[in-house]
Amino acid sequence: MKPKDWKPAIYARHARYVSDLGLPVLELLDPRPGERILDLGCGDGELTRVLRDRGSEPVGTDPSAEFIAAARELGLDAREQDARELDFEDEFDAVFSNAVLHWIGEADLVIEKVYRALRTGGRFVAEFGGYGNCAAIEQALVAELELRGIEASTASPWYFPTTDEYHDKLAAAGFTVRYMELIPRPTPLPGGMLGFLETFADSFASLVAPDRREGYLSAVCDRLEPLHRKNDEWIADYVRLRFEAFKG
Ligand code: BEZ
């Protein structure tokens, strides 16, 4: 699957909360001065910058040339690379990733590449969408496609596994899982539901003819409004899967 085409300005406007809410997983990582840390899917480098400010030596990777340019503007070592094509070997004390792994269906391949990138004893600490993440939103996107007679079964680009499923994948690659938790996290959307859909749901919307997309997204919002809008605030039904695993 082709990586999503991110636009840093739109991301900053509608999705800055995604990196802001990444601080708990960064605390789980507990970066130490001098550690070499790979930030897998670093986006525009907001969390990579925190890693550097805490004294570690981060390298960020992301498949988006625009994100990598934004991260380099922050003076970071950022490299344009798809997670499925990582070519590091035995060189990092830790691999860190926030809000990225749910965009990559080939989880086994990515876990294998991360394992190879770590030195023995190194840790893989990450958080991403887990089982049930944004389920109501996904159902509304699919339902409105089906209402328009559009085949929706392959529209979702997202991978939201259970803890058992992801634990088994990590273990099969050789990792020892020290901690793993599925965390329901209802999340206010600063750009509203439309901002969320415009930022994250283009693989659904692109199935609708361009002149009908606005109507489609508005119908998705109408479906979600009774349960996901309180006064003027839209809330998304986020569920995060957070874990720490070691290369044995
Ligand atoms: C996220 O990156 O946080 C996200 C993306 C798609 C669906 C839900 C969450």
mmCIF file of C-alpha atoms and ligand atoms in Angstrom:
data_model
loop_
_atom_site.group_PDB
_atom_site.id
_atom_site.type_symbol
_atom_site.label_atom_id
_atom_site.label_comp_id
_atom_site.label_asym_id
_atom_site.label_seq_id
_atom_site.Cartn_x
_atom_site.Cartn_y
_atom_site.Cartn_z
ATOM 1 C CA MET A 1 0.000 0.000 0.000
ATOM 2 C CA LYS A 2 1.244 3.497 -0.846
ATOM 3 C CA PRO A 3 2.048 5.646 2.216
ATOM 4 C CA LYS A 4 -0.519 8.341 2.961
ATOM 5 C CA ASP A 5 0.291 11.734 1.450
ATOM 6 C CA TRP A 6 0.599 13.994 4.528
ATOM 7 C CA LYS A 7 0.410 17.773 4.419
ATOM 8 C CA PRO A 8 2.308 19.250 7.403
ATOM 9 C CA ALA A 9 0.202 22.443 7.569
ATOM 10 C CA ILE A 10 -3.107 20.505 7.659
ATOM 11 C CA TYR A 11 -1.661 18.078 10.182
ATOM 12 C CA ALA A 12 -0.505 20.937 12.405
ATOM 13 C CA ARG A 13 -3.944 22.570 12.231
ATOM 14 C CA HIS A 14 -6.137 19.505 12.832
ATOM 15 C CA ALA A 15 -3.909 16.862 14.396
ATOM 16 C CA ARG A 16 -1.313 18.513 16.623
ATOM 17 C CA TYR A 17 -3.115 16.804 19.517
ATOM 18 C CA VAL A 18 -1.814 13.453 18.169
ATOM 19 C CA SER A 19 1.791 14.328 19.082
ATOM 20 C CA ASP A 20 0.721 16.283 22.193
ATOM 21 C CA LEU A 21 -1.068 13.168 23.475
ATOM 22 C CA GLY A 22 2.059 11.111 22.751
ATOM 23 C CA LEU A 23 3.732 12.304 25.952
ATOM 24 C CA PRO A 24 2.616 9.303 28.100
ATOM 25 C CA VAL A 25 4.266 6.822 25.721
ATOM 26 C CA LEU A 26 7.344 9.021 25.711
ATOM 27 C CA GLU A 27 7.404 8.732 29.517
ATOM 28 C CA LEU A 28 7.180 4.941 29.130
ATOM 29 C CA LEU A 29 10.190 5.126 26.801
ATOM 30 C CA ASP A 30 12.071 7.167 29.428
ATOM 31 C CA PRO A 31 14.793 8.376 27.016
ATOM 32 C CA ARG A 32 18.206 8.719 28.614
ATOM 33 C CA PRO A 33 21.053 11.073 27.687
ATOM 34 C CA GLY A 34 23.278 9.674 24.965
ATOM 35 C CA GLU A 35 20.884 6.916 23.905
ATOM 36 C CA ARG A 36 20.480 6.411 20.178
ATOM 37 C CA ILE A 37 16.754 6.292 19.525
ATOM 38 C CA LEU A 38 14.913 5.700 16.264
ATOM 39 C CA ASP A 39 11.629 7.644 16.056
ATOM 40 C CA LEU A 40 9.706 5.497 13.590
ATOM 41 C CA GLY A 41 7.221 7.627 11.645
ATOM 42 C CA CYS A 42 8.495 10.884 13.136
ATOM 43 C CA GLY A 43 6.085 13.069 11.154
ATOM 44 C CA ASP A 44 7.045 16.729 11.462
ATOM 45 C CA GLY A 45 9.444 15.913 14.322
ATOM 46 C CA GLU A 46 7.525 17.314 17.306
ATOM 47 C CA LEU A 47 8.293 14.314 19.545
ATOM 48 C CA THR A 48 11.744 13.719 18.013
ATOM 49 C CA ARG A 49 12.569 17.210 19.186
ATOM 50 C CA VAL A 50 11.535 16.282 22.751
ATOM 51 C CA LEU A 51 13.825 13.226 22.566
ATOM 52 C CA ARG A 52 16.718 15.457 21.529
ATOM 53 C CA ASP A 53 15.912 18.044 24.204
ATOM 54 C CA ARG A 54 16.101 15.288 26.809
ATOM 55 C CA GLY A 55 19.657 14.507 25.736
ATOM 56 C CA SER A 56 19.198 11.424 23.584
ATOM 57 C CA GLU A 57 20.415 11.169 19.982
ATOM 58 C CA PRO A 58 17.314 10.598 17.904
ATOM 59 C CA VAL A 59 17.046 9.679 14.251
ATOM 60 C CA GLY A 60 13.599 10.196 12.743
ATOM 61 C CA THR A 61 12.252 8.321 9.742
ATOM 62 C CA ASP A 62 9.072 8.971 7.789
ATOM 63 C CA PRO A 63 7.932 8.162 4.235
ATOM 64 C CA SER A 64 6.617 11.697 3.711
ATOM 65 C CA ALA A 65 9.135 14.043 2.066
ATOM 66 C CA GLU A 66 7.116 17.025 3.322
ATOM 67 C CA PHE A 67 7.212 15.818 6.927
ATOM 68 C CA ILE A 68 10.946 15.111 6.687
ATOM 69 C CA ALA A 69 11.555 18.636 5.387
ATOM 70 C CA ALA A 70 9.578 20.026 8.356
ATOM 71 C CA ALA A 71 11.562 17.860 10.818
ATOM 72 C CA ARG A 72 14.871 18.998 9.299
ATOM 73 C CA GLU A 73 13.777 22.607 9.784
ATOM 74 C CA LEU A 74 13.960 21.778 13.505
ATOM 75 C CA GLY A 75 17.592 20.732 13.008
ATOM 76 C CA LEU A 76 16.787 17.044 13.453
ATOM 77 C CA ASP A 77 18.460 14.041 11.813
ATOM 78 C CA ALA A 78 15.419 12.987 9.789
ATOM 79 C CA ARG A 79 15.446 10.530 6.896
ATOM 80 C CA GLU A 80 12.831 9.784 4.262
ATOM 81 C CA GLN A 81 12.181 6.090 4.696
ATOM 82 C CA ASP A 82 9.159 3.795 4.791
ATOM 83 C CA ALA A 83 8.898 1.639 7.954
ATOM 84 C CA ARG A 84 8.666 -1.465 5.756
ATOM 85 C CA GLU A 85 12.031 -0.646 4.221
ATOM 86 C CA LEU A 86 14.092 0.222 7.306
ATOM 87 C CA ASP A 87 17.690 -0.788 6.720
ATOM 88 C CA PHE A 88 19.274 -0.317 10.168
ATOM 89 C CA GLU A 89 21.046 -3.174 11.873
ATOM 90 C CA ASP A 90 21.946 -3.531 15.585
ATOM 91 C CA GLU A 91 22.322 0.192 16.038
ATOM 92 C CA PHE A 92 19.626 1.622 18.305
ATOM 93 C CA ASP A 93 19.126 1.488 22.068
ATOM 94 C CA ALA A 94 15.412 2.018 21.489
ATOM 95 C CA VAL A 95 12.839 2.291 18.733
ATOM 96 C CA PHE A 96 9.963 4.642 19.557
ATOM 97 C CA SER A 97 6.757 5.157 17.617
ATOM 98 C CA ASN A 98 3.610 7.192 18.236
ATOM 99 C CA ALA A 99 0.389 7.047 16.196
ATOM 100 C CA VAL A 100 1.978 5.396 13.176
ATOM 101 C CA LEU A 101 1.709 1.592 13.317
ATOM 102 C CA HIS A 102 -2.053 1.624 12.607
ATOM 103 C CA TRP A 103 -1.284 3.000 9.144
ATOM 104 C CA ILE A 104 0.736 -0.074 8.146
ATOM 105 C CA GLY A 105 -1.076 -3.344 7.493
ATOM 106 C CA GLU A 106 2.162 -5.314 7.122
ATOM 107 C CA ALA A 107 2.772 -5.466 10.878
ATOM 108 C CA ASP A 108 4.990 -8.571 10.793
ATOM 109 C CA LEU A 109 7.340 -6.954 8.323
ATOM 110 C CA VAL A 110 7.642 -3.745 10.350
ATOM 111 C CA ILE A 111 8.240 -5.670 13.603
ATOM 112 C CA GLU A 112 10.974 -7.675 11.878
ATOM 113 C CA LYS A 113 12.673 -4.474 10.652
ATOM 114 C CA VAL A 114 12.447 -2.894 14.118
ATOM 115 C CA TYR A 115 13.929 -6.021 15.698
ATOM 116 C CA ARG A 116 16.853 -5.878 13.309
ATOM 117 C CA ALA A 117 17.408 -2.142 13.959
ATOM 118 C CA LEU A 118 17.772 -2.676 17.735
ATOM 119 C CA ARG A 119 20.888 -3.769 19.562
ATOM 120 C CA THR A 120 20.466 -6.812 21.812
ATOM 121 C CA GLY A 121 18.638 -5.689 24.965
ATOM 122 C CA GLY A 122 17.199 -2.656 23.149
ATOM 123 C CA ARG A 123 13.553 -1.719 23.624
ATOM 124 C CA PHE A 124 10.615 -1.114 21.297
ATOM 125 C CA VAL A 125 8.169 1.312 22.884
ATOM 126 C CA ALA A 126 5.134 2.392 20.921
ATOM 127 C CA GLU A 127 1.539 3.506 20.963
ATOM 128 C CA PHE A 128 -0.980 3.325 18.150
ATOM 129 C CA GLY A 129 -4.651 2.666 17.490
ATOM 130 C CA GLY A 130 -5.767 -0.607 19.055
ATOM 131 C CA TYR A 131 -8.826 -2.810 18.642
ATOM 132 C CA GLY A 132 -11.984 -0.665 18.565
ATOM 133 C CA ASN A 133 -10.136 2.577 17.791
ATOM 134 C CA CYS A 134 -12.480 5.115 16.223
ATOM 135 C CA ALA A 135 -14.887 2.247 15.531
ATOM 136 C CA ALA A 136 -17.956 4.503 15.405
ATOM 137 C CA ILE A 137 -16.218 6.809 12.932
ATOM 138 C CA GLU A 138 -15.126 3.912 10.735
ATOM 139 C CA GLN A 139 -18.657 2.446 10.801
ATOM 140 C CA ALA A 140 -20.164 5.797 9.785
ATOM 141 C CA LEU A 141 -17.651 6.196 6.926
ATOM 142 C CA VAL A 142 -18.472 2.708 5.653
ATOM 143 C CA ALA A 143 -22.248 3.047 6.095
ATOM 144 C CA GLU A 144 -22.384 6.274 4.075
ATOM 145 C CA LEU A 145 -20.296 4.692 1.292
ATOM 146 C CA GLU A 146 -22.641 1.696 1.159
ATOM 147 C CA LEU A 147 -25.687 4.004 1.069
ATOM 148 C CA ARG A 148 -24.183 5.461 -2.119
ATOM 149 C CA GLY A 149 -23.699 1.982 -3.605
ATOM 150 C CA ILE A 150 -19.913 2.110 -3.194
ATOM 151 C CA GLU A 151 -18.020 -1.057 -2.261
ATOM 152 C CA ALA A 152 -16.482 -0.240 1.131
ATOM 153 C CA SER A 153 -14.917 -3.461 2.357
ATOM 154 C CA THR A 154 -11.369 -2.477 1.368
ATOM 155 C CA ALA A 155 -11.658 1.272 1.986
ATOM 156 C CA SER A 156 -10.084 1.337 5.436
ATOM 157 C CA PRO A 157 -6.309 1.910 5.520
ATOM 158 C CA TRP A 158 -6.212 1.234 9.269
ATOM 159 C CA TYR A 159 -4.909 -1.712 11.295
ATOM 160 C CA PHE A 160 -6.255 -1.779 14.850
ATOM 161 C CA PRO A 161 -5.216 -5.122 16.417
ATOM 162 C CA THR A 162 -6.129 -6.702 19.740
ATOM 163 C CA THR A 163 -3.434 -6.985 22.402
ATOM 164 C CA ASP A 164 -3.324 -10.782 21.920
ATOM 165 C CA GLU A 165 -2.765 -10.423 18.193
ATOM 166 C CA TYR A 166 0.000 -7.838 18.522
ATOM 167 C CA HIS A 167 1.622 -9.615 21.466
ATOM 168 C CA ASP A 168 1.848 -12.795 19.362
ATOM 169 C CA LYS A 169 3.432 -10.931 16.473
ATOM 170 C CA LEU A 170 6.078 -9.350 18.728
ATOM 171 C CA ALA A 171 6.837 -12.684 20.393
ATOM 172 C CA ALA A 172 7.087 -14.463 17.026
ATOM 173 C CA ALA A 173 9.759 -11.959 15.970
ATOM 174 C CA GLY A 174 11.786 -12.648 19.128
ATOM 175 C CA PHE A 175 10.641 -9.792 21.394
ATOM 176 C CA THR A 176 9.880 -10.208 25.100
ATOM 177 C CA VAL A 177 6.843 -8.092 25.935
ATOM 178 C CA ARG A 178 7.196 -6.410 29.338
ATOM 179 C CA TYR A 179 4.023 -4.307 29.220
ATOM 180 C CA MET A 180 1.027 -4.009 26.934
ATOM 181 C CA GLU A 181 -2.315 -2.303 27.477
ATOM 182 C CA LEU A 182 -5.387 -1.281 25.493
ATOM 183 C CA ILE A 183 -6.383 2.209 26.677
ATOM 184 C CA PRO A 184 -9.781 3.758 25.842
ATOM 185 C CA ARG A 185 -9.133 7.481 25.392
ATOM 186 C CA PRO A 186 -12.124 9.580 24.287
ATOM 187 C CA THR A 187 -10.374 12.462 22.527
ATOM 188 C CA PRO A 188 -11.683 15.992 21.861
ATOM 189 C CA LEU A 189 -11.094 17.017 18.251
ATOM 190 C CA PRO A 190 -9.765 20.591 17.988
ATOM 191 C CA GLY A 191 -10.744 20.787 14.304
ATOM 192 C CA GLY A 192 -14.118 19.114 14.834
ATOM 193 C CA MET A 193 -15.196 15.876 13.159
ATOM 194 C CA LEU A 194 -14.869 17.404 9.690
ATOM 195 C CA GLY A 195 -11.257 18.373 10.419
ATOM 196 C CA PHE A 196 -10.565 14.813 11.579
ATOM 197 C CA LEU A 197 -12.150 13.294 8.472
ATOM 198 C CA GLU A 198 -10.340 15.677 6.115
ATOM 199 C CA THR A 199 -7.030 14.833 7.791
ATOM 200 C CA PHE A 200 -7.353 11.075 8.250
ATOM 201 C CA ALA A 201 -10.173 9.652 6.121
ATOM 202 C CA ASP A 202 -9.184 10.461 2.553
ATOM 203 C CA SER A 203 -9.023 6.799 1.525
ATOM 204 C CA PHE A 204 -12.800 6.600 2.188
ATOM 205 C CA ALA A 205 -13.669 10.027 0.724
ATOM 206 C CA SER A 206 -11.607 9.436 -2.420
ATOM 207 C CA LEU A 207 -14.038 6.660 -3.396
ATOM 208 C CA VAL A 208 -16.777 9.278 -3.787
ATOM 209 C CA ALA A 209 -16.952 11.474 -6.903
ATOM 210 C CA PRO A 210 -15.192 14.823 -6.192
ATOM 211 C CA ASP A 211 -18.396 16.870 -6.517
ATOM 212 C CA ARG A 212 -20.153 14.648 -3.940
ATOM 213 C CA ARG A 213 -17.400 14.431 -1.315
ATOM 214 C CA GLU A 214 -18.525 17.396 0.729
ATOM 215 C CA GLY A 215 -22.033 15.890 0.994
ATOM 216 C CA TYR A 216 -20.572 12.516 1.934
ATOM 217 C CA LEU A 217 -18.426 13.924 4.752
ATOM 218 C CA SER A 218 -21.280 16.039 6.010
ATOM 219 C CA ALA A 219 -23.543 12.930 6.131
ATOM 220 C CA VAL A 220 -20.844 11.068 8.101
ATOM 221 C CA CYS A 221 -20.744 13.950 10.607
ATOM 222 C CA ASP A 222 -24.562 13.927 10.890
ATOM 223 C CA ARG A 223 -24.479 10.215 11.725
ATOM 224 C CA LEU A 224 -21.893 10.761 14.449
ATOM 225 C CA GLU A 225 -23.295 13.951 15.943
ATOM 226 C CA PRO A 226 -25.829 12.486 18.451
ATOM 227 C CA LEU A 227 -23.184 10.496 20.343
ATOM 228 C CA HIS A 228 -19.949 12.305 19.518
ATOM 229 C CA ARG A 229 -20.785 15.978 19.849
ATOM 230 C CA LYS A 230 -21.379 17.528 23.249
ATOM 231 C CA ASN A 231 -22.280 21.218 23.041
ATOM 232 C CA ASP A 232 -19.606 22.569 20.716
ATOM 233 C CA GLU A 233 -17.053 19.811 21.225
ATOM 234 C CA TRP A 234 -16.578 16.762 19.042
ATOM 235 C CA ILE A 235 -15.156 13.677 20.755
ATOM 236 C CA ALA A 236 -13.574 10.729 18.896
ATOM 237 C CA ASP A 237 -13.699 7.205 20.339
ATOM 238 C CA TYR A 238 -9.934 6.655 20.438
ATOM 239 C CA VAL A 239 -8.514 3.416 21.866
ATOM 240 C CA ARG A 240 -4.721 3.198 22.130
ATOM 241 C CA LEU A 241 -2.533 0.115 22.243
ATOM 242 C CA ARG A 242 0.627 0.942 24.249
ATOM 243 C CA PHE A 243 3.509 -1.462 24.815
ATOM 244 C CA GLU A 244 7.133 -1.975 25.753
ATOM 245 C CA ALA A 245 9.055 -4.977 24.392
ATOM 246 C CA PHE A 246 12.719 -5.975 24.527
ATOM 247 C CA LYS A 247 15.017 -7.612 22.004
ATOM 248 C CA GLY A 248 16.203 -10.685 23.928
HETATM 249 C C1 BEZ B 1 -4.391 8.741 14.497
HETATM 250 O O1 BEZ B 1 -3.377 8.891 13.841
HETATM 251 O O2 BEZ B 1 -4.393 9.084 15.649
HETATM 252 C C2 BEZ B 1 -5.581 8.112 13.876
HETATM 253 C C3 BEZ B 1 -5.605 7.892 12.551
HETATM 254 C C4 BEZ B 1 -6.676 7.290 11.979
HETATM 255 C C5 BEZ B 1 -7.745 6.891 12.704
HETATM 256 C C6 BEZ B 1 -7.720 7.110 14.031
HETATM 257 C C7 BEZ B 1 -6.654 7.707 14.625
#
